[in-house]
Coordinates of C-alpha atoms in Angstrom, one line a residue:
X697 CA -50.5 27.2 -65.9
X698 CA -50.7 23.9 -64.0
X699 CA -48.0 22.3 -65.8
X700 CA -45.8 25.1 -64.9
X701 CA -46.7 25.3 -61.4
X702 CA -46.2 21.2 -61.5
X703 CA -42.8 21.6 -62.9
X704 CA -42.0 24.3 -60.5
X705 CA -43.1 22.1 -57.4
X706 CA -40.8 19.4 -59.3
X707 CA -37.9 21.6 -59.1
X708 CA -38.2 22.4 -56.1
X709 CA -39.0 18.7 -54.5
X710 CA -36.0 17.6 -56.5
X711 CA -33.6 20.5 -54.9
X712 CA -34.6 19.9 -51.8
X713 CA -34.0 15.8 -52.3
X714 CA -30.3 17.2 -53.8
X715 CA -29.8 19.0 -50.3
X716 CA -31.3 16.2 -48.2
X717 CA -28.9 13.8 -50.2
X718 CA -26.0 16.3 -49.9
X719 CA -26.8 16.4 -46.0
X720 CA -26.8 12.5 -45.8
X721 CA -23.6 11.7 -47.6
X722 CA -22.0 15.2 -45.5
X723 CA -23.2 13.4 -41.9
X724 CA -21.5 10.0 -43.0
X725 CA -18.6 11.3 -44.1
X726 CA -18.1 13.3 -40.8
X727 CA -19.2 10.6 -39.0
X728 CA -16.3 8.1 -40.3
X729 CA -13.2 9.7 -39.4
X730 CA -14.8 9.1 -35.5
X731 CA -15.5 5.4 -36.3
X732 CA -12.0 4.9 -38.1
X733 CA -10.4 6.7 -35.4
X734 CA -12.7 4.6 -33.0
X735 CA -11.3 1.5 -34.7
X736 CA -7.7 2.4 -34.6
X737 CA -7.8 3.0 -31.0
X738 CA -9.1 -0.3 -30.5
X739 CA -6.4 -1.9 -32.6
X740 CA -4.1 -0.1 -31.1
X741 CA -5.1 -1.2 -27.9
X742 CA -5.6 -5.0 -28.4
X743 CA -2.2 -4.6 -30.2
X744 CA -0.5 -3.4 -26.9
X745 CA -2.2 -5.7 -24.3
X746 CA -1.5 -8.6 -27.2
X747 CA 2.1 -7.5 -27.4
X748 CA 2.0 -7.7 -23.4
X749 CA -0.2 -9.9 -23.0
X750 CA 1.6 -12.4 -20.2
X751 CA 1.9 -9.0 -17.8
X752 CA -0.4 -7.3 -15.8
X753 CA 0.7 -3.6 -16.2
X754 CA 0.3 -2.6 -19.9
X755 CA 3.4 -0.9 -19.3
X756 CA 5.7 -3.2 -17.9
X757 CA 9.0 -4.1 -19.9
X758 CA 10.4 -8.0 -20.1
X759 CA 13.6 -8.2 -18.1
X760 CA 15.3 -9.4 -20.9
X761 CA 15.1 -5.7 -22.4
X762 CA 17.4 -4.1 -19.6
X763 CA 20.6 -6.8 -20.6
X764 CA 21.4 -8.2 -17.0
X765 CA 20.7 -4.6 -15.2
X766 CA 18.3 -5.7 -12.8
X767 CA 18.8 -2.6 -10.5
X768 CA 16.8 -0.7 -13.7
X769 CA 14.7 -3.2 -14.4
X770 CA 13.8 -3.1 -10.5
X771 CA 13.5 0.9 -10.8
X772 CA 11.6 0.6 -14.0
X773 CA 8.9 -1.4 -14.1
X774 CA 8.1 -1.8 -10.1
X775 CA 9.3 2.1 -8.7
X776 CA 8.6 4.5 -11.6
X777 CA 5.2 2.8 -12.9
X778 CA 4.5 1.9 -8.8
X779 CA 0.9 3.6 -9.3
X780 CA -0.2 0.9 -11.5
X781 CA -0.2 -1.6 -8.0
X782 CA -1.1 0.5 -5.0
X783 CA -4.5 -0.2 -4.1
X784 CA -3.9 -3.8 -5.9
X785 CA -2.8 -7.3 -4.4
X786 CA 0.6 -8.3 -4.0
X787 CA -0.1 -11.4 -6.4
X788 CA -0.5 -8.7 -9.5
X789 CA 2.8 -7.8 -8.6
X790 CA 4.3 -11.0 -8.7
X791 CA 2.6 -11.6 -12.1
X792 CA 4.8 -9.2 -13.5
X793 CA 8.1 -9.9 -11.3
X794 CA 10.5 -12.3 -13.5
X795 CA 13.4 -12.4 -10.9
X796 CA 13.6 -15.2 -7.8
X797 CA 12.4 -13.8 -4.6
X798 CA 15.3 -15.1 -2.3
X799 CA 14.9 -14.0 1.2
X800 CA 12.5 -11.6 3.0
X801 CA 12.2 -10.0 6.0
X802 CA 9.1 -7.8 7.7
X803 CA 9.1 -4.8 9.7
X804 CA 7.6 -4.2 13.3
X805 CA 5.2 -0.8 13.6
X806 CA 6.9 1.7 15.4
X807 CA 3.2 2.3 16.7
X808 CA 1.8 -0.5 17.3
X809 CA 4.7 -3.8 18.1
X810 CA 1.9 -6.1 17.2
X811 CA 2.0 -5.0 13.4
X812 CA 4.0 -5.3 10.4
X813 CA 3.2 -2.8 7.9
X814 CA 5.6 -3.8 5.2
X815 CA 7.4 -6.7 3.5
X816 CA 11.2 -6.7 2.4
X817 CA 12.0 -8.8 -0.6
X818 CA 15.4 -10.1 -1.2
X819 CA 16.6 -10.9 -4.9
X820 CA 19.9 -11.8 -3.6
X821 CA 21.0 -14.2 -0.5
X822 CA 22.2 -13.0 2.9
X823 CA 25.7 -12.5 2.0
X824 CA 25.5 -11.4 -1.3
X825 CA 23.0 -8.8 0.2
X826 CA 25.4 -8.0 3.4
X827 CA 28.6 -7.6 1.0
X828 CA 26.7 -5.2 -1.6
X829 CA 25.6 -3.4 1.2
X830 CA 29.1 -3.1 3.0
X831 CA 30.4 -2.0 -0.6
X832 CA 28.0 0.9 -0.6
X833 CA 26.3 -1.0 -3.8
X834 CA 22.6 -1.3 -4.1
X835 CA 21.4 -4.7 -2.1
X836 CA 18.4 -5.0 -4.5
X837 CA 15.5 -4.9 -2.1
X838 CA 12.1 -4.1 -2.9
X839 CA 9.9 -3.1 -0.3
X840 CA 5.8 -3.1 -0.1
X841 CA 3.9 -1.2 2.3
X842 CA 0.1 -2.7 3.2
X843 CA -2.5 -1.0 3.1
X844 CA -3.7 -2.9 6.2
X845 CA -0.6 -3.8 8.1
X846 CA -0.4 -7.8 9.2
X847 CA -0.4 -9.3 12.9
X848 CA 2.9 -9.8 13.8
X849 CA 1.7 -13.4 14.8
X850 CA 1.0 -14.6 11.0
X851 CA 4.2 -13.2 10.0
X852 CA 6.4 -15.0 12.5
X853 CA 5.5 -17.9 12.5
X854 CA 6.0 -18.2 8.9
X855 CA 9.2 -16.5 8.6
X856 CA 10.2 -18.9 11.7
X857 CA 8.7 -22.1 9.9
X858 CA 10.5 -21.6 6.2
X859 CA 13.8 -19.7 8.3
X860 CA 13.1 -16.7 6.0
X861 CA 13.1 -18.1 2.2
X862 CA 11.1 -17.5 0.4
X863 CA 8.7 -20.3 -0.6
X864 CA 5.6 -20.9 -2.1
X865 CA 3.9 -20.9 1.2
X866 CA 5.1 -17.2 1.6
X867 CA 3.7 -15.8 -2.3
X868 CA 0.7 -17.8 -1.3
X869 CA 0.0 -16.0 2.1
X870 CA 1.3 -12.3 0.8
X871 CA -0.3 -12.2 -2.0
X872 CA -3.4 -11.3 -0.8
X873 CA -2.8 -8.1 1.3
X874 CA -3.2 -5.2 -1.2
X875 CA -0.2 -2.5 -1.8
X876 CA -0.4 1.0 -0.4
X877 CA 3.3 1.7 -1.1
X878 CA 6.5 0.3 -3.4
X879 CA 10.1 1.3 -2.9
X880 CA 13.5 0.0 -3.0
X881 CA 16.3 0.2 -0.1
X882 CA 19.6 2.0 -0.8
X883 CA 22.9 1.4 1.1
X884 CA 23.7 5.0 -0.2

């Protein structure tokens, strides 16, 4: 009787060691498809940002990819993604920007004359810019609203000093004021 009641307490340790063992190898197998898809996602990312690497926004596209159309590149990578630098300095902007600031220009607060809440950037000169504009074509320029608009003080006497080029003095001194909005003017 013991021998049977051994064997039986045998079987049944060695059933329940089958389901324990069935449990453990059913947990790790659920488990991996997390981890591999864990894993790709990470690939997938560092693949991205590596792809990307010399730009800030994950999202932005070289200039080279829009074949001399610097209008969409413009529209592209600085208007429709524009969420990607509000709230962010000017200098993460330029980061990504691969076409020569020529001229700018600021705006006076129609609230308070001792503000400028926003910066013009030209990408072509004066008279390039006056033509396109005359010819009811699109003068490329980009405009950035501040979250915090500048005294109208710092902003003069810069534009007076460098006669409104844009030099390294001026990406220097604007790149620190953060972005509350991007747009673009049209002569349409």
């Amino acid at each position: 009787m013991e021998k049977i009641v051994m064997k039986k307490l045998t079987a049944i340790k060695m059933k329940n060691l089958k389901y324990a063992l069935f449990l453990i190898i059913l947990m790790s197998a659920a488990c991996k498809p997390e981890q591999v898809l864990n894993n790709a996602k990470s690939q997938n990312d560092t693949a991205i940002n590596a792809g990307n690497g010399k730009f800030k926004n994950p999202h932005h596209k070289p200039l080279a990819e829009f074949k001399g159309d610097t209008l969409k590149y413009l529209q592209t990578n600085f208007l429709s993604d524009k969420e990607f630098y509000i709230g962010k300095e000017l200098n993460v902007l330029f980061e990504d920007l691969a076409l020569d600031i020529k001229d700018y220009s600021n705006d006076l607060s129609s609230k308070n004359i001792n503000l400028s809440p926003d910066l013009s950037l030209n990408f072509y000169d004066a008279k390039t810019k006056n033509k396109k504009i005359k010819n009811k074509e699109n003068p490329l320029v980009l405009f950035v609203e501040w979250e915090t608009p500048i005294y109208v003080e710092q902003v003069t006497a810069l534009l007076k000093k460098n006669q409104g080029r844009w030099t390294a003095e001026e990406k220097n001194n604007y790149g620190q004021f953060k972005i509350k909005e991007i747009g673009m003017v049209s002569s349409k």
